[in-house]
Coordinates of C-alpha atoms in Angstrom, one line a residue:
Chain A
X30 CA 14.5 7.9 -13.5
X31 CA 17.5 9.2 -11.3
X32 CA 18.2 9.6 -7.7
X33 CA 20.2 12.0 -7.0
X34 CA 22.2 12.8 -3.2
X35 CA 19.4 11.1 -1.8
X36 CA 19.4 10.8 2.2
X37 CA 17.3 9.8 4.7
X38 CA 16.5 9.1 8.3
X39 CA 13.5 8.5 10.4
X40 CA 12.3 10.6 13.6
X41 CA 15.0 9.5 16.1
X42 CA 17.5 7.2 14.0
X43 CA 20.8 8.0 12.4
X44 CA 20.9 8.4 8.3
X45 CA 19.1 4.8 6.8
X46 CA 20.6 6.3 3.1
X47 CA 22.9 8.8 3.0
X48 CA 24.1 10.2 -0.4
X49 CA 22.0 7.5 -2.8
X50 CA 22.5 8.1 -6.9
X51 CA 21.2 5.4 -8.8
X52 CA 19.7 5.4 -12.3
X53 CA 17.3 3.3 -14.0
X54 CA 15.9 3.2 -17.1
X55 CA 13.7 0.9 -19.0
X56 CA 15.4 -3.1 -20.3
X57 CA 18.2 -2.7 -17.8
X58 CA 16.5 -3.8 -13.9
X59 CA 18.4 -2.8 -11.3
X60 CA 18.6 -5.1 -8.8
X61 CA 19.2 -4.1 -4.9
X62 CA 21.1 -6.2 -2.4
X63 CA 22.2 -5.9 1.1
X64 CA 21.5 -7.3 4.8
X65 CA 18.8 -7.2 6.9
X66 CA 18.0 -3.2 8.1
X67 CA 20.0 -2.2 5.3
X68 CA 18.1 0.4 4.0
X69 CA 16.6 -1.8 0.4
X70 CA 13.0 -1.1 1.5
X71 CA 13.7 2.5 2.5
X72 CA 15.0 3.2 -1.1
X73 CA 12.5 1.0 -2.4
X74 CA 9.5 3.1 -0.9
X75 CA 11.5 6.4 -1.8
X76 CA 11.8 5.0 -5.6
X77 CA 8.6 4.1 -5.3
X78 CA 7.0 8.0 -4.5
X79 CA 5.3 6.3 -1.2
X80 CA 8.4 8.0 0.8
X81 CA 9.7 11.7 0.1
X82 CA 13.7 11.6 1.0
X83 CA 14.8 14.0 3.7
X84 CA 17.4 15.2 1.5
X85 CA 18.1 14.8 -2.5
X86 CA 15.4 14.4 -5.2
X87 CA 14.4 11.9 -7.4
X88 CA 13.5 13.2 -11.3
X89 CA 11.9 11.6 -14.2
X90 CA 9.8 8.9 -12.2
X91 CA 7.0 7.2 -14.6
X92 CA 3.5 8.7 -14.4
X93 CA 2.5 5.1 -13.0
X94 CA 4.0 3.0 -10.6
X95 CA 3.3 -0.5 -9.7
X96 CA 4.6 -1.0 -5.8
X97 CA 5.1 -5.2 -4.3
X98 CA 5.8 -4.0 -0.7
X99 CA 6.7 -7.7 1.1
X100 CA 4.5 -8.9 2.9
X101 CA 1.8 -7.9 1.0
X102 CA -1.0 -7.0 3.0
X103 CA -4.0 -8.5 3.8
X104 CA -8.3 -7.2 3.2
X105 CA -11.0 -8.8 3.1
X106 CA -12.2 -7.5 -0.4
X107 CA -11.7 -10.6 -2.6
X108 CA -8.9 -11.2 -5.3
X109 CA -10.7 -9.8 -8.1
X110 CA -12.4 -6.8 -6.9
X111 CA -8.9 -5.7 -5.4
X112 CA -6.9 -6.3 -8.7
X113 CA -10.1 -4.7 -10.3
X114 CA -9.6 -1.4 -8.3
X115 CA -6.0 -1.7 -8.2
X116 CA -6.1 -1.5 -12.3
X117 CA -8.3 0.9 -12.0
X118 CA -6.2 3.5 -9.6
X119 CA -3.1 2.6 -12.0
X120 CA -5.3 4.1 -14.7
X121 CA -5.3 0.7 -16.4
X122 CA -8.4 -1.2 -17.9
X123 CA -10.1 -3.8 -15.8
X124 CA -8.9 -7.2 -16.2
X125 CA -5.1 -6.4 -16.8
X126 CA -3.5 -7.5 -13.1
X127 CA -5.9 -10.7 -13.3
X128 CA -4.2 -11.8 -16.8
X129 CA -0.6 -11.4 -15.0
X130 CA -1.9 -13.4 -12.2
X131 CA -2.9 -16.6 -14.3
X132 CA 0.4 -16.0 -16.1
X133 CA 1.9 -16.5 -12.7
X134 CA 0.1 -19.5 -12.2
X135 CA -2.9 -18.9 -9.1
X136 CA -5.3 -21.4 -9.2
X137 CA -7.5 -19.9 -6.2
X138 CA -10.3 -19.0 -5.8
X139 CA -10.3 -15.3 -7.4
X140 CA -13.7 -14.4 -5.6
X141 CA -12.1 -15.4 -2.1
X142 CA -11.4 -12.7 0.6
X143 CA -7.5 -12.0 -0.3
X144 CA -6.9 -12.2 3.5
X145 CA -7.5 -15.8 3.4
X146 CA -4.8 -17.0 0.9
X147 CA -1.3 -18.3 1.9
X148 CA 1.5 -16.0 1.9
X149 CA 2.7 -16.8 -1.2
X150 CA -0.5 -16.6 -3.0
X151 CA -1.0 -13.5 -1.8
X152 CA 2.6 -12.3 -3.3
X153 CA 1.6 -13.8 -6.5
X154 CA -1.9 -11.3 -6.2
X155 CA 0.8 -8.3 -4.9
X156 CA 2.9 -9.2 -8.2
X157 CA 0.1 -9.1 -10.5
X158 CA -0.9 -5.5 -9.8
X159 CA 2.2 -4.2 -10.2
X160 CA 3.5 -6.0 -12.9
X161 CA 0.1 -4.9 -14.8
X162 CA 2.0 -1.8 -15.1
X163 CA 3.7 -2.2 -18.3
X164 CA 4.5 1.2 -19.4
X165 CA 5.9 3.0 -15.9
X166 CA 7.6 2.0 -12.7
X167 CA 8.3 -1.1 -11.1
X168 CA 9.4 -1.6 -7.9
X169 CA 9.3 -4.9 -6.2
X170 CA 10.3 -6.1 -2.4
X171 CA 11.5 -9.2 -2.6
X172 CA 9.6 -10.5 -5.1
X173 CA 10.7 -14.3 -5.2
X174 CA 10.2 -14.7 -1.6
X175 CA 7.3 -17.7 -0.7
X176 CA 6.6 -17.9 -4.2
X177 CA 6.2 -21.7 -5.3
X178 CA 8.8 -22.8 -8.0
X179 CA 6.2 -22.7 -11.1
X180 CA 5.6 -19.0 -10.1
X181 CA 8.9 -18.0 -9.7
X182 CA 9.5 -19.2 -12.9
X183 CA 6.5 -17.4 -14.0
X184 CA 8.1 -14.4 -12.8
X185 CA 11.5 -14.6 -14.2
X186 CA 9.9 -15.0 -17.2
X187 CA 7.6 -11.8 -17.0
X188 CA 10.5 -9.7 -16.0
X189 CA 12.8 -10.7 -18.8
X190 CA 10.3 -10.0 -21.5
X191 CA 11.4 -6.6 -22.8
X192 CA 8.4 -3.8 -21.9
X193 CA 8.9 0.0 -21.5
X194 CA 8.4 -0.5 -17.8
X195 CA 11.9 0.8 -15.4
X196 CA 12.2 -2.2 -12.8
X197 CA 13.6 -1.5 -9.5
X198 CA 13.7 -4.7 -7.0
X199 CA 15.4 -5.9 -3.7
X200 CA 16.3 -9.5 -4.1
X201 CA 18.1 -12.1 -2.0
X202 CA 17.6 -15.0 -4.0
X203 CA 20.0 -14.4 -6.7
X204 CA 17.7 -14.7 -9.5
X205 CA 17.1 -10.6 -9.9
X206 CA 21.0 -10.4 -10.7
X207 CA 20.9 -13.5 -13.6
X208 CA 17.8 -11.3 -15.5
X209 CA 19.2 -10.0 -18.5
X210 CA 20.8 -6.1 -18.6
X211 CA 20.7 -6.3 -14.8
X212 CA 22.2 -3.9 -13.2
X213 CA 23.5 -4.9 -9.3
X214 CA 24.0 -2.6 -6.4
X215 CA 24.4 -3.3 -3.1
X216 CA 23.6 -1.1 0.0
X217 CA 26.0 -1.2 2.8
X218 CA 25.8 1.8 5.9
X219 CA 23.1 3.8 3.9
X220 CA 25.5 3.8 0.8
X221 CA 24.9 2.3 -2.5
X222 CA 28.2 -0.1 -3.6
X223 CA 28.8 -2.0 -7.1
X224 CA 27.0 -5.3 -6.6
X225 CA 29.4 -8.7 -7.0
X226 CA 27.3 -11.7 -8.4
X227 CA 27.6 -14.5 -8.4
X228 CA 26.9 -16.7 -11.3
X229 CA 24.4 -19.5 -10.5
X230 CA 25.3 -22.9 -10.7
X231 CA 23.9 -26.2 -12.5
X232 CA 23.3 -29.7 -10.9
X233 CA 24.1 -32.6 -13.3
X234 CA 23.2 -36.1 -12.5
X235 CA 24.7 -38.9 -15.3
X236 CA 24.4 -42.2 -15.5
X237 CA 28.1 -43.4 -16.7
X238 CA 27.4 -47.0 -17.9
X239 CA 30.3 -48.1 -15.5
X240 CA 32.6 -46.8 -12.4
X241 CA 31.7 -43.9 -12.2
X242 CA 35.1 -42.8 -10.3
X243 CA 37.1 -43.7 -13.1
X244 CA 34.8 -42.0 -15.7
X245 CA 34.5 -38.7 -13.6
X246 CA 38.9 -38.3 -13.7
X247 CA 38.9 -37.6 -17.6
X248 CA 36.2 -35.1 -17.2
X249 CA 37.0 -31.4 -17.0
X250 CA 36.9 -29.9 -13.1
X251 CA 33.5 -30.1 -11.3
X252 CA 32.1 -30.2 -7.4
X253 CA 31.3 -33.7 -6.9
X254 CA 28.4 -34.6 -4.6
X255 CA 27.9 -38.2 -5.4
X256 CA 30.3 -40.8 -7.2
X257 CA 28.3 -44.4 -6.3
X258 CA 28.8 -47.4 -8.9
X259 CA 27.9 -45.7 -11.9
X260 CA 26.2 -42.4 -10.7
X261 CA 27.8 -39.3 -11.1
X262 CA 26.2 -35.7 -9.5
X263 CA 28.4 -32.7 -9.6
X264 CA 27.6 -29.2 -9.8
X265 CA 29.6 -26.7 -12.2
X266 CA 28.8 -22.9 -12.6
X267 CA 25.9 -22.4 -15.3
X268 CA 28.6 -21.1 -18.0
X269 CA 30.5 -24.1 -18.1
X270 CA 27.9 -26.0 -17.6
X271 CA 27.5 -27.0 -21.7
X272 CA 31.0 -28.0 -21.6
X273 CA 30.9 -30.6 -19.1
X274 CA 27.4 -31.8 -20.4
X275 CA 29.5 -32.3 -23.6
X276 CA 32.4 -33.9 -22.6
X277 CA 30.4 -36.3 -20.1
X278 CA 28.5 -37.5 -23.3
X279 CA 31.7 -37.6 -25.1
X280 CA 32.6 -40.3 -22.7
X281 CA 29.5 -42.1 -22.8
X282 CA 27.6 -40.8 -20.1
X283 CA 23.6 -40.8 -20.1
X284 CA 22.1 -37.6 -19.2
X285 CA 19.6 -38.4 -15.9
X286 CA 19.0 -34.8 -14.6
X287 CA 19.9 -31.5 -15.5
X288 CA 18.7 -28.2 -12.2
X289 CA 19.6 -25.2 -13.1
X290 CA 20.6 -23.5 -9.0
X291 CA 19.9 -20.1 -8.5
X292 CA 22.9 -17.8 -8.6
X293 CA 23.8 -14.9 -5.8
X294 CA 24.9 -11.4 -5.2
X295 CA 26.1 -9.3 -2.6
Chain B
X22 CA -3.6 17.6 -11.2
X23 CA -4.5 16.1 -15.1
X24 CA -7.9 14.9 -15.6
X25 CA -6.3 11.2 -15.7
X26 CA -5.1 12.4 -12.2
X27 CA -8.4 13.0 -11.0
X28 CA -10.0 10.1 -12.2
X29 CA -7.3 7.9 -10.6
X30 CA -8.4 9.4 -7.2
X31 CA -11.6 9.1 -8.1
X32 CA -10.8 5.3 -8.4
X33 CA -8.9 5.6 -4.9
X34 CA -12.2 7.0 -3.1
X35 CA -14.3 4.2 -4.8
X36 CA -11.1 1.5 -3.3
X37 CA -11.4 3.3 -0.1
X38 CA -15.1 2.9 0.4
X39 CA -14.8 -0.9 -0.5
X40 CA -11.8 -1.5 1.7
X41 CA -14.1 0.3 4.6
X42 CA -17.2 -1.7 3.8
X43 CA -15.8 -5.0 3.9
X44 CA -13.7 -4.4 7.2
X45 CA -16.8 -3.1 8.8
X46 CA -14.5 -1.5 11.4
X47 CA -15.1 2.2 10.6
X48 CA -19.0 1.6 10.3
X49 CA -19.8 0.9 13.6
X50 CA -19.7 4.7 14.9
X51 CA -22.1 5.0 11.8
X52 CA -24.5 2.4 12.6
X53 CA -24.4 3.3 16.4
X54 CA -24.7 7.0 15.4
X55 CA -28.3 6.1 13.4
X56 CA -29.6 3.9 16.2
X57 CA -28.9 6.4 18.9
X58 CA -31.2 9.1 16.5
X59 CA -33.7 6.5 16.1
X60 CA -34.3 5.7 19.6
X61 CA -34.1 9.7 20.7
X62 CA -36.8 10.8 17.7
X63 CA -39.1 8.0 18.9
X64 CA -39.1 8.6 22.3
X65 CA -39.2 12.2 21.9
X66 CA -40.8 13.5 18.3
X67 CA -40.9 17.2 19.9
X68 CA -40.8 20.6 17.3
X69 CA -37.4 21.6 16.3
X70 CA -34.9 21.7 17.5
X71 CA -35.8 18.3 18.8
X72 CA -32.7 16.0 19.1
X73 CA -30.6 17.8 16.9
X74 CA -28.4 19.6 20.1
X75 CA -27.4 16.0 20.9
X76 CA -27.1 14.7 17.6
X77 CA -24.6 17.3 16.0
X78 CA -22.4 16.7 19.1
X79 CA -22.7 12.8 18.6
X80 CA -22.5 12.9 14.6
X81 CA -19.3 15.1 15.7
X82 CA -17.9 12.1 17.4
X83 CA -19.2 9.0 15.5
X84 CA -17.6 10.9 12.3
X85 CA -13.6 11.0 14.4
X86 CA -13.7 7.9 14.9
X87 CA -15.1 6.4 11.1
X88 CA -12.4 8.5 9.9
X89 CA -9.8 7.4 12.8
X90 CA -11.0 3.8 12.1
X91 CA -11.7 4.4 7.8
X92 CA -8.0 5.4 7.3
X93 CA -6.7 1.8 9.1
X94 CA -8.6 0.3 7.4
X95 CA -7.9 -2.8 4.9
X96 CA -4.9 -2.7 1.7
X97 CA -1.9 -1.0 2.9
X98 CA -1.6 2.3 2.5
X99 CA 1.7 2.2 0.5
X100 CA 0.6 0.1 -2.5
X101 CA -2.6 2.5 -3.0
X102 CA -0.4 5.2 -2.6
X103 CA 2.6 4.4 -4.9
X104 CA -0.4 3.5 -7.4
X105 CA -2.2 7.1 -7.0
X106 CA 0.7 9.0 -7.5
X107 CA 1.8 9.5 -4.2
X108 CA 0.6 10.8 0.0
X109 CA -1.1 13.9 -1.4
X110 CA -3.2 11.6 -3.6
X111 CA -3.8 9.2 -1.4
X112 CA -5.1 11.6 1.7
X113 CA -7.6 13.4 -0.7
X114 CA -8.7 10.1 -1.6
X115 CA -9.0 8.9 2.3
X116 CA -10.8 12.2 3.3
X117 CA -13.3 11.8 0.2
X118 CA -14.1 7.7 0.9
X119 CA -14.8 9.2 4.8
X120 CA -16.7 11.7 3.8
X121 CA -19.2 10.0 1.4
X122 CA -19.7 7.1 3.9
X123 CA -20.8 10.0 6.3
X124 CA -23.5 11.3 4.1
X125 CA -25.9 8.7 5.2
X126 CA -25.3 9.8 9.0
X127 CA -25.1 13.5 8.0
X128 CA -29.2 13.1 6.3
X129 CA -30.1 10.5 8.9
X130 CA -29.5 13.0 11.6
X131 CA -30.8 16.0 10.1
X132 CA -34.3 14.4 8.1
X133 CA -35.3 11.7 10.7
X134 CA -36.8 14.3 13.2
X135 CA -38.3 15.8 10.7
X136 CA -40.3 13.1 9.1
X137 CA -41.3 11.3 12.1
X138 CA -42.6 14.7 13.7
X139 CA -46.4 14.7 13.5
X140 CA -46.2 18.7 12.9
X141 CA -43.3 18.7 10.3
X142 CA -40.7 21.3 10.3
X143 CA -40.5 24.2 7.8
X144 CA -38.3 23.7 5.5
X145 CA -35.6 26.5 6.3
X146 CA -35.1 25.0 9.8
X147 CA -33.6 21.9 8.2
X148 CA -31.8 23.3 6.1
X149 CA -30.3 24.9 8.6
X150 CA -29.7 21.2 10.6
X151 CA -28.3 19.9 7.4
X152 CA -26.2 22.5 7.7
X153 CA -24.9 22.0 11.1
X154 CA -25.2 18.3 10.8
X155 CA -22.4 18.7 7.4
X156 CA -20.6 21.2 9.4
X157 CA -19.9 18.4 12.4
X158 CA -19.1 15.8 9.7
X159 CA -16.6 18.0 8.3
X160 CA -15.0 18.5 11.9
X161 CA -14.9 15.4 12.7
X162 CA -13.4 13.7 9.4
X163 CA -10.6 16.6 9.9
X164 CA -9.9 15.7 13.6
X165 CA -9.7 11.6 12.5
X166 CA -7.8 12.3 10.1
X167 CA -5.1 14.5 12.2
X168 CA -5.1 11.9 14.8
X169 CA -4.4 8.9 12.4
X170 CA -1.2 7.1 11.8
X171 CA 1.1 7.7 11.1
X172 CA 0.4 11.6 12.9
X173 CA -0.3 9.6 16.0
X174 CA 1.1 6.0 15.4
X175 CA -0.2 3.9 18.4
X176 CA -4.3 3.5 18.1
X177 CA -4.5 4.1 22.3
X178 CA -2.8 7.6 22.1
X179 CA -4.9 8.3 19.0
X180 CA -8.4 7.7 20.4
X181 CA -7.2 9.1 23.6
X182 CA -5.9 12.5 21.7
X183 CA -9.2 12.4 19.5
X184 CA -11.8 11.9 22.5
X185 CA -10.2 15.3 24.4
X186 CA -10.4 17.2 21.2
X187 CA -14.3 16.3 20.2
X188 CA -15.2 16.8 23.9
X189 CA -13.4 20.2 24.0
X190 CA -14.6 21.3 21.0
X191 CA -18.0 20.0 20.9
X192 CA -19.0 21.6 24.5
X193 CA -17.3 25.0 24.4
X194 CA -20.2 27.2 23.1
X195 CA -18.1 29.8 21.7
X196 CA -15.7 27.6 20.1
X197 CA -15.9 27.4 16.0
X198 CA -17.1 25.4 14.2
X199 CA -18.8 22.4 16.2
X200 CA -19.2 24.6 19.6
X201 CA -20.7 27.5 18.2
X202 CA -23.2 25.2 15.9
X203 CA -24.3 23.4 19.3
X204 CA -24.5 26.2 20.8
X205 CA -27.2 28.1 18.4
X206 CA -29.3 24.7 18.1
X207 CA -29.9 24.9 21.8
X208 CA -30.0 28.3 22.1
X209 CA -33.5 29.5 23.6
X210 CA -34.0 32.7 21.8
X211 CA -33.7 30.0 18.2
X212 CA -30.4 31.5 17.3
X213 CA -29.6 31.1 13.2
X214 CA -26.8 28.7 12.5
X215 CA -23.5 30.9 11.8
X216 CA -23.1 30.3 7.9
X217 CA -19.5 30.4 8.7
X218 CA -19.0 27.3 11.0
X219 CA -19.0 25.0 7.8
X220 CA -16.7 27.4 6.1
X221 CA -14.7 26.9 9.2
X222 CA -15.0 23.1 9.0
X223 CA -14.1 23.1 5.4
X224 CA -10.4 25.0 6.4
X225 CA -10.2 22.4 9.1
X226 CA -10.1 19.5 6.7
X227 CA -8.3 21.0 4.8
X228 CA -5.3 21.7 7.3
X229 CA -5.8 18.6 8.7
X230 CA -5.1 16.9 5.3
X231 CA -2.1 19.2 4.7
X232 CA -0.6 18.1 8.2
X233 CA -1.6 14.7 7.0
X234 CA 0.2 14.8 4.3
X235 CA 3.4 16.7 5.7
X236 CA 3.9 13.9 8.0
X237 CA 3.1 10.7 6.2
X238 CA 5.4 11.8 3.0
X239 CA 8.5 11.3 5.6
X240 CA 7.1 8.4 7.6
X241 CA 5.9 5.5 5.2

């Protein structure tokens, strides 16, 4: 799918986008970044087919498209009988969203009124109808926003298994740049800019069977956040992350806790 | 649009109705609609036309605002839409669910007189207030849906812009489709229905749901 020139602007604003090209395609996610009023949800909904651009054209979308606008909105039909219809406008069998959504870990009630469910739960239900689109279009606001840690785990995971889908997402946390072929753009003053990220970092937490202060000066360079009789916490970026681990056990360190932190872009 | 198009709408209406149903919003002018033909037919069981001058104008109204109320109503509009296939999609589906929960109203209106009247009706006669009955259920699903957002964003200025239309159009006797239908039910001289005024109605929805559409696809 490509964007081409693609501008617009709403009845009496300036230009939100102005002059968008971006490409997607299937195994490489292209993540969008920016501030607040940006534009990300404008070219989200334009990606999406929900928003026709005042200027420029978007070719080759999928025949299908799964949409997580954020919030997602509340009804009052229940869990189920939403992701039932929901399947069934996507021209998918019955049953397919509800299968993402125990992969992502809801343990509601599924014949519940979806209006009565937490924010995040109600991501999680927004998530599993578009994800149950597996051969088309992606697009998803925010998607790790409110979601609990096992579900954004869950999440991570689902978008990293390789599927013909094309994935387009606006993401703050940092985790959409770390999934694998991401591709990162950013949009500053209705303009689309290369994407920096930021690798994520790792917390490490050893026990080093004696001053810890003395241990921690033969160890290669790390951000310390604790040095107290033996206990030693630092944080390193993910990819040397292995080597510390290493040379900290070299030196007879015990291992006590290992977090991987999420990463950013911008 | 592909047959896998149309059943995906089709899927859409059946969402639709649900959403409508369970919010219970747009069913009110429904339910008042029946109750006010219930209480005019038993007070009144007289030959034809009976109630039906007052019902057509009052089917005309109940059915702007289901429609004003039916396409507010529940999911957001986006995720359906980006699921459809896009705003065209999605308005055919929204004037389809409005329609079909109008049916009820639209045989309510035209049958009850005729069943509770001791003397019947021959059967041409309503036909002909099924007719005008359809014909204001058409009308009035077109002006909901030309007043809804985001054609008229705030819900004030849209029931506001609705309520001038239906009166307008519902009291000038001359005026196609719902005027001119009034004005042969309560005609004296028992004036035919103009077999146009539903052909009319149908072009109304349908322009309606082209402006719909013209709008909404620049203003998510």
């Amino acid at each position: 799918m490509r964007l081409r020139r693609v501008r617009h602007r709403y009845r009496g604003t300036g230009w939100v986008l102005d002059g968008i090209d971006l490409r997607a395609e299937p195994g490489r996610p292209v993540v969008v970044t920016g501030t607040n009023g940006s534009g990300k949800s404008t070219l989200l909904r334009i990606a999406a087919g929900v928003l026709t651009p005042s200027a420029g054209t978007v070719v080759g979308r999928p025949a299908v498209t799964g949409y997580l606008p954020t919030p997602f909105p509340t009804t009052r039909l229940t869990t189920r009988r939403l992701l039932g219809h929901l399947d069934a406008v996507h021209g998918l069998p019955r049953g397919c969203a509800l299968a993402v959504l125990e992969a992502l870990g809801f343990d509601d009630d599924a014949d519940a009124p979806v209006a009565g469910l937490s924010a995040g739960t109600r991501t999680k239900v927004g998530l599993a109808q578009a994800l149950a689109v597996r051969d088309g279009l992606v697009v998803l606001d925010e998607p790790w926003t409110a979601l609990d840690d096992r579900a954004a785990a869950g999440l991570t995971a689902l978008l990293a298994e390789p599927a013909a889908r094309v994935v387009v997402l606006a993401d703050h946390s940092g985790r959409g740049s770390a999934l694998p072929g991401a591709v990162v753009h950013r949009v500053e003053r209705g303009r689309l800019l290369p994407g920096v990220v930021r690798p994520g970092r790792t917390r490490i937490e050893v026990s080093c069977g004696g001053p810890a202060g003395a241990v921690s000066a033969g160890l290669p360079g790390a951000a310390t956040e604790r040095c107290e009789g033996d206990v030693l916490v630092v944080t390193v970026e993910a990819p040397r992350a292995d080597r510390w681990l290493a040379a900290a056990l070299a030196a007879g360190c015990s291992v006590v806790d290992v977090t991987r932190l999420p990463g950013g872009s911008g | 649009m592909t047959t896998a198009g149309a059943g995906r709408v089709r899927a859409l209406v059946a969402l639709r109705v649900a959403e409508v149903v369970a919010a219970q919003r747009a069913l009110v002018p429904l339910v008042l609609f029946v109750v006010a033909v219930l209480v005019l037919v038993v007070n009144d069981p007289s030959p034809a036309p009976g109630p039906w001058p007052v019902t057509v104008p009052v089917l005309y109204a109940a059915c702007t605002w289901a429609s004003l109320a039916a396409t507010r109503a529940g999911e957001d509009r986006t995720v359906a839409t980006a699921a459809v296939g896009g705003p065209a999609r999605w308005v055919l589906a929204a004037a389809g669910a409005a329609l079909l929960l109008e049916v009820p109203a639209v045989v309510v209106g035209a049958l009850l007189p005729a069943l509770l009247q001791p003397a019947g009706y021959a059967p041409a006669v309503v036909g002909e207030a099924l007719v005008a009955h359809l014909t204001a259920a058409l009308a009035g699903t077109a002006v909901g849906l030309a007043c809804s957002r985001p054609v008229v964003d705030r819900p004030g200025w849209a029931a506001a812009v609705a309520g001038v239309v239906v009166i307008v159009t519902a009291t000038v006797p001359w005026l196609p489709p719902v005027g001119t239908t009034v004005g042969a039910l309560d005609a004296a001289d028992g004036s035919a229905v103009d077999p146009l005024d539903p052909v009319v109605a149908v072009v109304l929805l349908a322009a309606a749901t082209v402006g719909w559409w013209a709008v909404a696809r620049r203003r998510a």
